[in-house]
mmCIF file of C-alpha atoms and ligand atoms in Angstrom:
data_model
loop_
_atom_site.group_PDB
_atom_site.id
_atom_site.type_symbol
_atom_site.label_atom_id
_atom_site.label_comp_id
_atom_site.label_asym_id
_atom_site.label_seq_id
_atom_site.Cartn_x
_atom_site.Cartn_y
_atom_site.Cartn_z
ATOM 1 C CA UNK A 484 82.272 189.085 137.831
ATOM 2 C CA UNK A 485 84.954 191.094 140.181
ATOM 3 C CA UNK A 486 86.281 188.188 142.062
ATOM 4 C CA UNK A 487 88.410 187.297 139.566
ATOM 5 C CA UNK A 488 91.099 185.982 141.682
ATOM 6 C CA UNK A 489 87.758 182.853 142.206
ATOM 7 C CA UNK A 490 87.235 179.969 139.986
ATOM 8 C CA UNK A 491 84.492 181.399 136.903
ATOM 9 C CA UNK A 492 81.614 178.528 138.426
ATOM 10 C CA UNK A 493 82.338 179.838 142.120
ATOM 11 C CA UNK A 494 81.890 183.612 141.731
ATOM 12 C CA UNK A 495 78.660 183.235 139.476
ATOM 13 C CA UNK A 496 77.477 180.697 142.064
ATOM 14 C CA UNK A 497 78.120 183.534 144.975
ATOM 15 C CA UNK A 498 76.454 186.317 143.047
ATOM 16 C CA UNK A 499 73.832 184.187 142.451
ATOM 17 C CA UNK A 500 73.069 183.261 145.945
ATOM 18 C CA UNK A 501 73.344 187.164 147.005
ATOM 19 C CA UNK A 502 70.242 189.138 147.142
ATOM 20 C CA UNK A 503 69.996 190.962 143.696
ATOM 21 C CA UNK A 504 69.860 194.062 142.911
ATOM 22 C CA UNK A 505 66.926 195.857 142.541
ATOM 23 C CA UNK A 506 65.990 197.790 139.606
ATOM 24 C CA UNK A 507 67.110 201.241 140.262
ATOM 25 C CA UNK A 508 71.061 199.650 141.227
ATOM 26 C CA UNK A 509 70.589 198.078 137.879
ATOM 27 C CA UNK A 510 69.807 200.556 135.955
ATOM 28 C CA UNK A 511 72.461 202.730 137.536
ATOM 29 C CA UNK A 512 75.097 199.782 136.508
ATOM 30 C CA UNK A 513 73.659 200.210 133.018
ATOM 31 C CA UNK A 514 73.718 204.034 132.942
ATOM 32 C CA UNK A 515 77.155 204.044 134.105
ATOM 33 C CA UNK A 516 78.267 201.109 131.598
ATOM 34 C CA UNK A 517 76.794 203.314 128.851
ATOM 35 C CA UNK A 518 78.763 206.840 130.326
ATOM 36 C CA UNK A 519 81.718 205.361 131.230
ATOM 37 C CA UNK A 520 82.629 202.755 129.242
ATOM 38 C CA UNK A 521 85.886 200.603 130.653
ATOM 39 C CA UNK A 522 85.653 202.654 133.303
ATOM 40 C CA UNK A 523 82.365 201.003 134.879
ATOM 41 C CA UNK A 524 84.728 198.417 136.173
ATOM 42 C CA UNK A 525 85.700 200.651 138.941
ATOM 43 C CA UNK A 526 81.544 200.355 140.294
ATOM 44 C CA UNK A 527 81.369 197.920 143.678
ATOM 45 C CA UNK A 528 80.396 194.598 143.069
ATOM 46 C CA UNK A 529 76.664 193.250 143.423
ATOM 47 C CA UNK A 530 77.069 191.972 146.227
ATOM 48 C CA UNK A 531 79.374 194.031 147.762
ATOM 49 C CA UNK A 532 76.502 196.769 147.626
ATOM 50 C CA UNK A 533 74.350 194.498 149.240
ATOM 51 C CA UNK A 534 77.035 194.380 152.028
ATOM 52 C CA UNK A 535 77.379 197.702 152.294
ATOM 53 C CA UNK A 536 73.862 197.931 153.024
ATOM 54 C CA UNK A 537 73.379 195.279 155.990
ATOM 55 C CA UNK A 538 76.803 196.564 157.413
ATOM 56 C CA UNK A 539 75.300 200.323 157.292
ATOM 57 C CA UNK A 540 71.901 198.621 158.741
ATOM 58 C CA UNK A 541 73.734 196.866 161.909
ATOM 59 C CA UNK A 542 76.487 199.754 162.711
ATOM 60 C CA UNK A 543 73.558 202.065 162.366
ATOM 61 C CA UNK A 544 75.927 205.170 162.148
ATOM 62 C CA UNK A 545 74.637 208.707 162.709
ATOM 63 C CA UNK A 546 77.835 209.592 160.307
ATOM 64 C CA UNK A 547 79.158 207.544 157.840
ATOM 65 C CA UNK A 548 81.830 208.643 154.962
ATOM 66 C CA UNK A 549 82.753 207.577 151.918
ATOM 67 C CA UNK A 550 85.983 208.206 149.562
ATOM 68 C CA UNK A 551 85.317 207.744 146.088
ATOM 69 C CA UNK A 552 81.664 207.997 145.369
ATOM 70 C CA UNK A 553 81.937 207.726 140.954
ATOM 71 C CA UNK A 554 78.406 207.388 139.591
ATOM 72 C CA UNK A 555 77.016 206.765 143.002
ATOM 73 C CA UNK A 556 75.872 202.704 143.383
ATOM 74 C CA UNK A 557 78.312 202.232 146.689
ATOM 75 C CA UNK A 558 76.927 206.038 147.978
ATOM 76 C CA UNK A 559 73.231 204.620 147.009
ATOM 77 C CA UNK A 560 73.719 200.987 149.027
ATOM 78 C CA UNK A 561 74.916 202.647 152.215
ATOM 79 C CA UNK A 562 72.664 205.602 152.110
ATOM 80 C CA UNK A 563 69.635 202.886 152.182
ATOM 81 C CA UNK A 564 71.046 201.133 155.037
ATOM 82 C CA UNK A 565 70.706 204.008 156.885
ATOM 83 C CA UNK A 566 68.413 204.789 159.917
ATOM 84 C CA UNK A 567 68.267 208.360 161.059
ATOM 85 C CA UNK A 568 71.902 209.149 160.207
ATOM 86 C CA UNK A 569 73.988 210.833 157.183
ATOM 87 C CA UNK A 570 76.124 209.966 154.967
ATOM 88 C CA UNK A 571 79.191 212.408 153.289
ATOM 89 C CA UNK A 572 81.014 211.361 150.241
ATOM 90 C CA UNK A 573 83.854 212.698 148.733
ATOM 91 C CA UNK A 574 85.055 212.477 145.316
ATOM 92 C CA UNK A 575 87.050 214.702 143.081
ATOM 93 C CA UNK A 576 84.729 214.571 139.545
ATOM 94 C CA UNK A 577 81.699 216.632 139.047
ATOM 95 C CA UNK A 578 81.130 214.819 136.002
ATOM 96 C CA UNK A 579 81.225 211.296 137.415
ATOM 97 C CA UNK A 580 79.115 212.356 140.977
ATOM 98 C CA UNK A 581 76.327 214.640 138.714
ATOM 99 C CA UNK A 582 75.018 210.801 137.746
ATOM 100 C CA UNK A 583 75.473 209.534 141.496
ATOM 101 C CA UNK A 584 73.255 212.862 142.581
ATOM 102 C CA UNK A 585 70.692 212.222 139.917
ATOM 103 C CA UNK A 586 70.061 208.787 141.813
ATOM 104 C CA UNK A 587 70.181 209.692 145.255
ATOM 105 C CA UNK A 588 67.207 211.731 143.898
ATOM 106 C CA UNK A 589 65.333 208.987 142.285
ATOM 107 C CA UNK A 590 65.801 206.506 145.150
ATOM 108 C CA UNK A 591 64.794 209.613 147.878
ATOM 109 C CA UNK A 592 68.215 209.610 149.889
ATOM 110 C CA UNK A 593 69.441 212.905 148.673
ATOM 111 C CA UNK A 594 68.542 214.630 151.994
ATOM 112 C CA UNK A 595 70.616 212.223 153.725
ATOM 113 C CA UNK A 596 73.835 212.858 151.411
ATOM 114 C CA UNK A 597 76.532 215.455 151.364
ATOM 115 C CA UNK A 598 79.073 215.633 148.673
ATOM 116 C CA UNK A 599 82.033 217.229 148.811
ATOM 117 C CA UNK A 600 84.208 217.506 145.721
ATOM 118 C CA UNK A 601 87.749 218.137 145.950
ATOM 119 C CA UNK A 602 90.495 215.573 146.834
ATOM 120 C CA UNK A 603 89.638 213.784 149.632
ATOM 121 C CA UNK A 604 92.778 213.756 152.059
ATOM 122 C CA UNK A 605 91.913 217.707 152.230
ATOM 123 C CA UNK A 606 88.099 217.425 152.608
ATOM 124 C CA UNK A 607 88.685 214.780 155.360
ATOM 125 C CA UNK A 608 91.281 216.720 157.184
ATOM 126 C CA UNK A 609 88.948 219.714 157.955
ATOM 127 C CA UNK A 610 86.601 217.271 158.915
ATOM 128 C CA UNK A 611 85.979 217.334 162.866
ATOM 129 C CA UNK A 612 82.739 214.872 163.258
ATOM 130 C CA UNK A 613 82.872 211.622 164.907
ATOM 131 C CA UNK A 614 82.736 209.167 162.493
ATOM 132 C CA UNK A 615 80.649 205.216 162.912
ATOM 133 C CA UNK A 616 81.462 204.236 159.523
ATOM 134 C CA UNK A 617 83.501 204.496 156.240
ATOM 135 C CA UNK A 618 83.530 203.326 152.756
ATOM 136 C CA UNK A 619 87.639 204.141 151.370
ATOM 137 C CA UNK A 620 87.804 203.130 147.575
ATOM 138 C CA UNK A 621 89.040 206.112 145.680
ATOM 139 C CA UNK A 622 92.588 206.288 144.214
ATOM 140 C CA UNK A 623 94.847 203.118 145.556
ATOM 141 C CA UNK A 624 97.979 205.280 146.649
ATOM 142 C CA UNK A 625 96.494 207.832 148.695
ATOM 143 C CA UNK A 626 94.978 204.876 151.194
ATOM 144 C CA UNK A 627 97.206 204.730 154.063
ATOM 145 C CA UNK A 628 96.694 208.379 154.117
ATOM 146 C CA UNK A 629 92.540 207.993 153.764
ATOM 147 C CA UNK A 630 93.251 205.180 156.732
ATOM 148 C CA UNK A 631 94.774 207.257 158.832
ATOM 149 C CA UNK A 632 92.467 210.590 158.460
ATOM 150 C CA UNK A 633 89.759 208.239 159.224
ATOM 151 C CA UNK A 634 91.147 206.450 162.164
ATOM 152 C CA UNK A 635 91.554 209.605 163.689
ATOM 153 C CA UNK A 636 87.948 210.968 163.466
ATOM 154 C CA UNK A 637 86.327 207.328 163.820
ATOM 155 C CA UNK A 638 84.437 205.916 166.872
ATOM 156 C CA UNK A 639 85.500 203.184 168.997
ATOM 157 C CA UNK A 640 83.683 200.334 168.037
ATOM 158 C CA UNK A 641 83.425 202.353 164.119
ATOM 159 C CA UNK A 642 84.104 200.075 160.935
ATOM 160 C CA UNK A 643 86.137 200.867 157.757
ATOM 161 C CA UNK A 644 85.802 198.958 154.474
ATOM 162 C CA UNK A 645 88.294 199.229 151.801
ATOM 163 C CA UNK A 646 87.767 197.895 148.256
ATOM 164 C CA UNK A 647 90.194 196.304 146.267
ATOM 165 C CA UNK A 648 92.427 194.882 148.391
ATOM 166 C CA UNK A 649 92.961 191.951 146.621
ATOM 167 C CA UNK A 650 93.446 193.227 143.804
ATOM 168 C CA UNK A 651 92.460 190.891 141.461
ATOM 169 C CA UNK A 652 94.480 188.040 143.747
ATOM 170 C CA UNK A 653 97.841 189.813 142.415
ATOM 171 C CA UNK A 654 98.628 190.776 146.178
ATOM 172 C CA UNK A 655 99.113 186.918 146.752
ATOM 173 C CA UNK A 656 101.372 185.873 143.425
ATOM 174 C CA UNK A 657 104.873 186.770 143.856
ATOM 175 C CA UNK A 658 105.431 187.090 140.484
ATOM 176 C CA UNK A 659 103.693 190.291 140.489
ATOM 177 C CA UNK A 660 105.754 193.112 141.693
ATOM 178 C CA UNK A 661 104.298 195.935 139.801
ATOM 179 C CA UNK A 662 103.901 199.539 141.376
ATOM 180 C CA UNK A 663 100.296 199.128 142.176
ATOM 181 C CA UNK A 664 100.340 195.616 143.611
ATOM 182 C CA UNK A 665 103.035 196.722 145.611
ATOM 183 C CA UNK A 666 101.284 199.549 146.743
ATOM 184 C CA UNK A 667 98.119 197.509 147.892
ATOM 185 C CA UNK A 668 100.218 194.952 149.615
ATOM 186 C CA UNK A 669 101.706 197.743 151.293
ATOM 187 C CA UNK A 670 98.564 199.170 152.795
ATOM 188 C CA UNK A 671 97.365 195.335 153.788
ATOM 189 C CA UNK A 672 100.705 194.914 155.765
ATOM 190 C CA UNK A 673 99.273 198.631 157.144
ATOM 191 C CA UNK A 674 96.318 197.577 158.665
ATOM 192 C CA UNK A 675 97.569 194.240 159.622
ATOM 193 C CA UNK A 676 100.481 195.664 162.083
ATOM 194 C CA UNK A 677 97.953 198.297 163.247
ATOM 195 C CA UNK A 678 97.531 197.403 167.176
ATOM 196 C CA UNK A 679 94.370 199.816 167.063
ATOM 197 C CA UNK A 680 92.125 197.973 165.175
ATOM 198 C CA UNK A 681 90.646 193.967 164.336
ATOM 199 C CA UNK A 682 90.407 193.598 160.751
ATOM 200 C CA UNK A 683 89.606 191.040 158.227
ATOM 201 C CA UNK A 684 89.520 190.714 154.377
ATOM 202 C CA UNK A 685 86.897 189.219 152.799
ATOM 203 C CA UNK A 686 87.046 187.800 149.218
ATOM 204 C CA UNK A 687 84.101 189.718 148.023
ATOM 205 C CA UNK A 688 84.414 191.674 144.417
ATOM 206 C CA UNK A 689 88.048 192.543 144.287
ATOM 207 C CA UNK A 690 88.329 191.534 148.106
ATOM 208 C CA UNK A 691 86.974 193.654 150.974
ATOM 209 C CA UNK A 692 88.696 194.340 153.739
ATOM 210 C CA UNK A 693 86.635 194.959 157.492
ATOM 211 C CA UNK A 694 88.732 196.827 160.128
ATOM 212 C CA UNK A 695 87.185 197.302 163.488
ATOM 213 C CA UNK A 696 88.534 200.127 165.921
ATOM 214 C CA UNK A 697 89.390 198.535 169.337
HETATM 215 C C1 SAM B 395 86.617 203.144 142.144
HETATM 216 S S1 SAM B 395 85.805 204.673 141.902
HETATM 217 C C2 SAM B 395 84.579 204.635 143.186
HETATM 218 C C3 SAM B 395 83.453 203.686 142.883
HETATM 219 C C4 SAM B 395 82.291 203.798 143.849
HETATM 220 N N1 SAM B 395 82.731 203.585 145.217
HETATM 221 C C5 SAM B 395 81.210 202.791 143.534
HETATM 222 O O1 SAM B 395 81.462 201.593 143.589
HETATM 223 O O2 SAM B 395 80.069 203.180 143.215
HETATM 224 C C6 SAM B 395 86.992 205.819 142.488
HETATM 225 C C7 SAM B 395 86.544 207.260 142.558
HETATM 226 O O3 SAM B 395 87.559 207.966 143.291
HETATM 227 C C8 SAM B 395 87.610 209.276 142.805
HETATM 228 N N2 SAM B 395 88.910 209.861 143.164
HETATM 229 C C9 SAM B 395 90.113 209.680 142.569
HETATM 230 N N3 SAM B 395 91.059 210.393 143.175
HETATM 231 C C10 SAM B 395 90.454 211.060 144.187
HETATM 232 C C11 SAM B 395 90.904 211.969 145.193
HETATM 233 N N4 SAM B 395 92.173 212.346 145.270
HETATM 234 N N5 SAM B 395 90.000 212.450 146.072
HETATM 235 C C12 SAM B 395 88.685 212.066 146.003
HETATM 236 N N6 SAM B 395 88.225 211.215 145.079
HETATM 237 C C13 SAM B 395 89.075 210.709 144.187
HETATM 238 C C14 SAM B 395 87.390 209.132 141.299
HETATM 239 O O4 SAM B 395 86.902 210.339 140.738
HETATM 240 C C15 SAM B 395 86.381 207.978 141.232
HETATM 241 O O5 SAM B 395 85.075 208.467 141.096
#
């Protein structure tokens, strides 16, 4: 369970009240497990994925982007949401994104997906589509700069979601004042002072935030 910052009996009961996942997400979360090891943790919650999905289904993008694609289950939940549009991801590992492209095939998105791998802040700067939608959740201290490279290319009305921002609820304890937390609660104060957009975080996985362009 991600939302570790929730009581044990709470978080199992919200994951079990989600829509599951079907079999080709789990076996992707297996795959990865066996690959990756420790680093599996860093895959999108259940039922963030199925959020992903129903967001990509109602903003019905004809772009949407994503920073930090791994072994592809986030990539994979907003590529199936989508109707008529395409999605680009960027990530930096061909060894990570080879597994993600192996399901795109299986699941019969792959036409729909772009990868580009390199680090993102360049990839997204010589971007010059409008963008509906985006997906940030690739390495923590480069997000005010993935914010802002998005904000400028995204749509009015467009939606950003950005994993992790509640870091496992250490954002909220005082007691933490560690480089990362810091960093996180940096970006949060970001996006809350930002007069451009709505946003709100939702305590999903490791907490979710929603921004809105005005
Ligand atoms: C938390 S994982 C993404 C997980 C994925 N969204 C999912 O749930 O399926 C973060 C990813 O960001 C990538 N990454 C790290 N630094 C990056 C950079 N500078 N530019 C692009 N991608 C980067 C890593 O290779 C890793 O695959």
């Amino acid at each position: 369970m991600k939302a570790s910052y929730l009581s044990p009996a709470v978080g199992q009961y919200i994951l079990a009240h989600s829509t599951q996942p079907d079999d080709l997400l789990d076996e992707l979360a297996a795959e990865t497990q066996q690959v990756a090891g420790s680093n599996a943790g860093m895959l999108i919650s259940p039922d963030q994925g199925r959020f992903l999905t129903m967001i990509t289904q109602l903003v019905r993008p004809e772009l949407a982007v994503e920073v930090g694609t791994f072994t592809g289950y986030s990539s994979l939940c907003i590529a199936r949401g989508l109707s008529g549009g395409r999605l680009r991801c960027f990530d930096v590992s061909e060894e990570w994104t080879s597994i993600a492209r192996k399901y795109w095939e299986k699941a019969g998105v792959a036409a729909r997906i772009t990868l580009t791998l390199g680090p993102a802040t360049e990839s997204l700067r010589a971007m010059e589509d409008r963008i509906a939608l985006a997906f940030i959740d690739a390495d923590k201290t480069n997000y005010p700069a993935y914010y802002e490279l998005v904000m400028e290319r995204l749509r009015p009305g467009g939606v950003v979601l950005v994993d992790n921002t509640l870091w496992d609820g250490y954002v909220a304890d005082p007691s933490y004042e560690d480089d990362m937390t810091r960093t996180i609660r940096e970006f949060n104060d970001l996006v809350m002072n930002d007069p451009r957009v709505t946003s709100v975080m939702l305590p999903i996985g490791d907490g979710l935030t929603m921004i809105r362009k005005n």
